Amino acid sequence: MLDTKYDHKKVEEGKYNYWLKKGYFEAKNDDREKFSMVLPPPNVTNKLHLGHAWNVTIQDILSRYKRMDGFDVLWIPGTDHAAIATEAKVVAKLKEEGINKYELGRDGFLKEAWEWKDKYAQNIRSQWAKMGISLDYTRERFTLDEVSTKAVNYAFIKMYNDGLIYKGEKIINWDPEARTALSNEEVIYKDIEGAFYHLKYFIEGTNDYLDVATTRPETLFGDTAVAVNPKDERYNKLIGKNVILPIVNRLIPIIGDMHADMEKGTGVVKITPAHDPNDFEVGNRHNLDRIIIMDETAHMNENALMLKGLDRFTAREKLVELLKEKDLLINIEKITHSVGHSERTGVMVEPYISKQWFVKMEPLAKGVLDNQKTKNKIHFVPKRFEKILNNWMSDCHDWCISRQLWWGIRIPAWYKDDEIKVQETSPGDGWVQDNDVLDTWFSSALWPFSTLGWPDNTDLYKKYYPTDVLVTAYDIIFFWIARMAFQGLEFTGKAPFKTCLSHGLIRDKDGRKMSKSLGNGIDPIDMIDKYGCDALRFFLTTNTALGQDLRFDEEKVKSTWNFINKIWNASRFVLMNTENIKEFDFSNLTFSDKWILTKLNITIKDTRKYMDKYEFNNVGSILYSFIWDDFCDAYIEYSKFNMDNISTKSTLLYVLTNILKLLHPFMPFVTEEIYSKLSIKEEESIMISTYPKENKDNNYIDTLSLMDEIRNFITKSRTIKKDNNIKKDDKYDFICNNEDASNLIKNILKLTIENKIEDTNSYNELVIESKTDILECKLTYYYKISKEDEENKLNEIKKEIEKLENSIQRRKKLLSNAGYIKNAPSNLVEEEKTKLKNEETNLNLLKEKLN
RNA sequence: GGAUUCUUAGCUCAGUUGGUUAGAGCACCUGCCUUACAAGCAGGGGGUCACAGGUUCGAGUCCUGUAGAGUCCACCA
């Protein structure tokens, strides 16, 4: 028997380990149809936040649903080594201990990093366990493990040989803190206070100067030209002349280039090809020198002359002083502009020329775009997210994949003198391996198949690839989804997943993004402690339409807990009354039994429909109202009058069993707890029981509309009784043309024999009447009434008449509309006619009362 | 500049290929400790669906425009 109150801590304890030990989470690789997913691997150093909780719950709901529904489910867990993110954290930790990364050396550092990784991976696993998610740990992977490394090397080498990877010199985003290149996606633009420094670039041989505005004056040491727009009448006659570079006193040419925007700034722009991506392009067009003026830590080098050795910000201050001294500074104009920052270290990114490895994007992107036009396309849910992918794919730059880090998969390229060989192992003596590692996304791009043992043609790969669904928040579509898409197509010829399901982001109660800096983050583990994992899961997945952001509201988690408590108590009632039922017996069903069984069928059908469409919010409200409104508030109350009927008891138990199963993907723990107490159960665990199917044998469609009429009649009676202050022992008379309805109404409204009246003289009457094709009922209360009450009563009747008349008028108008009759579906028209007829009958009844 | 989401009850949100009297939770009001549940039960109030047009027999839903809020991408000398 269940405790009197739902205690989530007690319920959740021990169950996860039980499932794990039983091997329920493991894919069996048998001949059943498969359903496979890979878990988006969290960064190994992360603590899981509410967004992860949401993400994994959606996946777990799918796994549990599919598993119960007869699929061989493979759900692969794993973690991402997160190259720069982890390295930055390990560096910071070492720094606290007074250890410098570079002094420690590559091998020593990696040892530290692996220890760090092992510790954090364990944290993540325990958080997954708290969430109750059914991962197949026997297939767990890490993006830096042997299997993944093998796949990455294979992919790199093949792409190099196919000309899809090349080494080239370009301007990249440089992180001077981590001393590495970054991809465009690792740069976060932030608005900061800055300034336009207006400098005097004197024209050679004159006393005239050009006003050149720049936000990074210290880069002037690397200037090799000044550009104006060739169409700009103010300056175009100067093209071909030289200007004197301030401080440096080097002559540089004035060139004409469309890059100079006449509308912007002063219309004159300094060109620093080694330190700006646009200038780099201009430099290529005009064959300009590239002068690098900083080192890898963003300190000025010898090209910065007297500023050598200063870091970039000090150098700027110093330079401004020098310019002022020499009267070369016109003014400083304060502006707010957006400047790139490293996503991981937070420092300002320095555009920097550097030799890096790149993935040639154009052919790969085309592959994805072409595939999206075929029937093998990736289906996005919601559909609109496909556009994000397509947009990104049709406008993407080559992908910088080399990182000057140690924590990652080392690039399989070997050098000897001027020779380069790309292969997995050293070609021999004297060959030195590339020092750089690969962008972490290069390995995660292969995740859906590298986890399955690709490039070997393993059994896992053969059966489970491509995967069925990939679930992520929409903000990661271009970081990851896009990259998996083109790598999947490139290497396996197939999109790596059939469906991409995107949920939104979690916001706080005021709609702000949850972030560390705002301090408004909520730890899912705290919520689990307070309300239980089941409440958190149900709240997360049923409170918003897919793809929409979710506002976190603790009150709602609380009310979800109440819902679970309601289920708990209903279950207590059922268990109390069905302890000795060992076999279902439906031979003697009452009217309300038939009704709830039919309702259950509808609920199962609708639930399946919305589960298959991933519309969990709809599943949530269907189950909520079926359980609370139909099962608890109505059926359980009705069943109390038939407790000597074995079929009613069977129905109670049967419906509860199905409710538990329908809820199980959402609330694995509490459903398992209650299921374990049922007197009839098909399996030892609800996890391996079968997902409900409609039961055609117990389907009684005609009970539905009659029950609706009965429930309406009951509500109407209660309202009127309350409004008129009818007492428990007031006399009544009741007639009804349907026996089932009559019994139910009498029981629920407590119309006892004792109060039935014979002699109606000297009483006032209060009549509640229903007269439709389905049900004709009349309940009359006899009571002493004051004059005032009498008037109130009349007024109410008048109000009701007015309401009915309006409604009748509206319906008549509608039904006299030829367009409606012609175009609307005929069942709707019929329904309107029936309603009209019923309303007219009721109107007449009321009018009679007035007379 | 491009893309995209949102605006529905006091609050947070649903609302299916358009179907005619728009739903839920919380909050609010009234009455109940009725034997599963007072974290509950029974009943009730509350919305010209941001605004303006259009298409249609019919618009919260489709189209155009306006206003406001959010997000992403690009640019940012």
mmCIF file of N, CA, C and O in Angstrom, chain A residues 223-257:
data_model
loop_
_atom_site.group_PDB
_atom_site.id
_atom_site.type_symbol
_atom_site.label_atom_id
_atom_site.label_comp_id
_atom_site.label_asym_id
_atom_site.label_seq_id
_atom_site.Cartn_x
_atom_site.Cartn_y
_atom_site.Cartn_z
ATOM 1 N N ASP A 223 50.571 49.687 -41.050
ATOM 2 C CA ASP A 223 49.907 50.260 -42.227
ATOM 3 C C ASP A 223 50.815 50.181 -43.439
ATOM 4 O O ASP A 223 52.011 50.505 -43.360
ATOM 5 N N THR A 224 50.256 49.796 -44.561
ATOM 6 C CA THR A 224 51.053 49.796 -45.784
ATOM 7 C C THR A 224 50.357 50.582 -46.883
ATOM 8 O O THR A 224 50.830 50.599 -48.023
ATOM 9 N N ALA A 225 49.246 51.205 -46.564
ATOM 10 C CA ALA A 225 48.565 52.072 -47.525
ATOM 11 C C ALA A 225 47.456 52.829 -46.815
ATOM 12 O O ALA A 225 47.105 52.527 -45.671
ATOM 13 N N VAL A 226 46.937 53.829 -47.518
ATOM 14 C CA VAL A 226 45.711 54.492 -47.094
ATOM 15 C C VAL A 226 44.779 54.409 -48.290
ATOM 16 O O VAL A 226 45.203 54.641 -49.422
ATOM 17 N N ALA A 227 43.525 54.010 -48.034
ATOM 18 C CA ALA A 227 42.613 53.825 -49.161
ATOM 19 C C ALA A 227 41.505 54.865 -49.162
ATOM 20 O O ALA A 227 41.025 55.289 -48.113
ATOM 21 N N VAL A 228 41.151 55.276 -50.371
ATOM 22 C CA VAL A 228 39.975 56.122 -50.554
ATOM 23 C C VAL A 228 39.136 55.478 -51.643
ATOM 24 O O VAL A 228 39.636 54.668 -52.431
ATOM 25 N N ASN A 229 37.888 55.853 -51.669
ATOM 26 C CA ASN A 229 37.033 55.299 -52.710
ATOM 27 C C ASN A 229 37.326 55.996 -54.033
ATOM 28 O O ASN A 229 37.369 57.218 -54.083
ATOM 29 N N PRO A 230 37.562 55.217 -55.106
ATOM 30 C CA PRO A 230 37.911 55.841 -56.383
ATOM 31 C C PRO A 230 36.822 56.784 -56.899
ATOM 32 O O PRO A 230 37.079 57.659 -57.713
ATOM 33 N N LYS A 231 35.606 56.614 -56.409
ATOM 34 C CA LYS A 231 34.518 57.487 -56.862
ATOM 35 C C LYS A 231 34.390 58.741 -56.005
ATOM 36 O O LYS A 231 33.552 59.599 -56.258
ATOM 37 N N ASP A 232 35.202 58.790 -54.966
ATOM 38 C CA ASP A 232 35.076 59.886 -54.015
ATOM 39 C C ASP A 232 35.792 61.124 -54.542
ATOM 40 O O ASP A 232 37.026 61.184 -54.582
ATOM 41 N N GLU A 233 35.011 62.111 -54.950
ATOM 42 C CA GLU A 233 35.591 63.298 -55.610
ATOM 43 C C GLU A 233 36.483 64.103 -54.679
ATOM 44 O O GLU A 233 37.314 64.887 -55.130
ATOM 45 N N ARG A 234 36.304 63.921 -53.389
ATOM 46 C CA ARG A 234 37.126 64.677 -52.448
ATOM 47 C C ARG A 234 38.581 64.248 -52.532
ATOM 48 O O ARG A 234 39.496 65.023 -52.321
ATOM 49 N N TYR A 235 38.749 62.948 -52.766
ATOM 50 C CA TYR A 235 40.108 62.410 -52.613
ATOM 51 C C TYR A 235 40.668 61.740 -53.853
ATOM 52 O O TYR A 235 41.859 61.468 -53.906
ATOM 53 N N ASN A 236 39.833 61.406 -54.830
ATOM 54 C CA ASN A 236 40.345 60.480 -55.843
ATOM 55 C C ASN A 236 41.520 61.021 -56.655
ATOM 56 O O ASN A 236 42.302 60.272 -57.210
ATOM 57 N N LYS A 237 41.673 62.358 -56.661
ATOM 58 C CA LYS A 237 42.833 62.879 -57.382
ATOM 59 C C LYS A 237 44.145 62.617 -56.645
ATOM 60 O O LYS A 237 45.227 62.745 -57.195
ATOM 61 N N LEU A 238 44.006 62.201 -55.372
ATOM 62 C CA LEU A 238 45.217 61.939 -54.589
ATOM 63 C C LEU A 238 45.764 60.526 -54.816
ATOM 64 O O LEU A 238 46.865 60.188 -54.389
ATOM 65 N N ILE A 239 44.939 59.702 -55.431
ATOM 66 C CA ILE A 239 45.353 58.308 -55.623
ATOM 67 C C ILE A 239 46.678 58.264 -56.385
ATOM 68 O O ILE A 239 46.846 58.941 -57.398
ATOM 69 N N GLY A 240 47.602 57.475 -55.862
ATOM 70 C CA GLY A 240 48.926 57.401 -56.495
ATOM 71 C C GLY A 240 49.965 58.204 -55.737
ATOM 72 O O GLY A 240 51.162 57.933 -55.824
ATOM 73 N N LYS A 241 49.499 59.201 -55.001
ATOM 74 C CA LYS A 241 50.448 59.950 -54.165
ATOM 75 C C LYS A 241 50.751 59.162 -52.891
ATOM 76 O O LYS A 241 50.142 58.109 -52.633
ATOM 77 N N ASN A 242 51.664 59.676 -52.073
ATOM 78 C CA ASN A 242 52.012 59.014 -50.830
ATOM 79 C C ASN A 242 51.612 59.853 -49.621
ATOM 80 O O ASN A 242 51.488 61.073 -49.724
ATOM 81 N N VAL A 243 51.442 59.188 -48.509
ATOM 82 C CA VAL A 243 51.291 59.906 -47.244
ATOM 83 C C VAL A 243 52.424 59.462 -46.316
ATOM 84 O O VAL A 243 53.035 58.402 -46.521
ATOM 85 N N ILE A 244 52.677 60.310 -45.313
ATOM 86 C CA ILE A 244 53.716 59.969 -44.343
ATOM 87 C C ILE A 244 53.060 59.336 -43.136
ATOM 88 O O ILE A 244 52.210 59.960 -42.482
ATOM 89 N N LEU A 245 53.456 58.112 -42.875
ATOM 90 C CA LEU A 245 52.864 57.400 -41.743
ATOM 91 C C LEU A 245 53.320 58.065 -40.452
ATOM 92 O O LEU A 245 54.517 58.194 -40.202
ATOM 93 N N PRO A 246 52.361 58.526 -39.636
ATOM 94 C CA PRO A 246 52.725 59.251 -38.418
ATOM 95 C C PRO A 246 53.669 58.416 -37.541
ATOM 96 O O PRO A 246 53.581 57.183 -37.546
ATOM 97 N N ILE A 247 54.524 59.112 -36.795
ATOM 98 C CA ILE A 247 55.475 58.497 -35.865
ATOM 99 C C ILE A 247 56.548 57.698 -36.601
ATOM 100 O O ILE A 247 57.732 57.845 -36.360
ATOM 101 N N VAL A 248 56.077 56.802 -37.505
ATOM 102 C CA VAL A 248 57.003 55.900 -38.183
ATOM 103 C C VAL A 248 57.769 56.655 -39.265
ATOM 104 O O VAL A 248 58.920 56.342 -39.574
ATOM 105 N N ASN A 249 57.075 57.638 -39.851
ATOM 106 C CA ASN A 249 57.653 58.444 -40.929
ATOM 107 C C ASN A 249 58.026 57.628 -42.163
ATOM 108 O O ASN A 249 58.958 57.951 -42.870
ATOM 109 N N ARG A 250 57.277 56.553 -42.359
ATOM 110 C CA ARG A 250 57.465 55.731 -43.553
ATOM 111 C C ARG A 250 56.467 56.240 -44.600
ATOM 112 O O ARG A 250 55.373 56.697 -44.259
ATOM 113 N N LEU A 251 56.863 56.185 -45.889
ATOM 114 C CA LEU A 251 55.948 56.623 -46.946
ATOM 115 C C LEU A 251 55.064 55.452 -47.355
ATOM 116 O O LEU A 251 55.564 54.349 -47.608
ATOM 117 N N ILE A 252 53.775 55.700 -47.392
ATOM 118 C CA ILE A 252 52.867 54.649 -47.880
ATOM 119 C C ILE A 252 51.924 55.262 -48.905
ATOM 120 O O ILE A 252 51.605 56.449 -48.846
ATOM 121 N N PRO A 253 51.495 54.454 -49.886
ATOM 122 C CA PRO A 253 50.707 54.999 -50.991
ATOM 123 C C PRO A 253 49.237 55.248 -50.638
ATOM 124 O O PRO A 253 48.684 54.592 -49.748
ATOM 125 N N ILE A 254 48.653 56.195 -51.338
ATOM 126 C CA ILE A 254 47.196 56.364 -51.292
ATOM 127 C C ILE A 254 46.635 55.549 -52.450
ATOM 128 O O ILE A 254 47.036 55.752 -53.604
ATOM 129 N N ILE A 255 45.794 54.625 -52.113
ATOM 130 C CA ILE A 255 45.261 53.758 -53.166
ATOM 131 C C ILE A 255 43.751 53.954 -53.282
ATOM 132 O O ILE A 255 43.085 54.435 -52.359
ATOM 133 N N GLY A 256 43.221 53.579 -54.431
ATOM 134 C CA GLY A 256 41.769 53.644 -54.617
ATOM 135 C C GLY A 256 41.198 52.242 -54.476
ATOM 136 O O GLY A 256 41.638 51.318 -55.159
ATOM 137 N N ASP A 257 40.254 52.072 -53.581
ATOM 138 C CA ASP A 257 39.647 50.748 -53.418
ATOM 139 C C ASP A 257 38.205 50.915 -52.955
ATOM 140 O O ASP A 257 37.903 51.756 -52.105
#
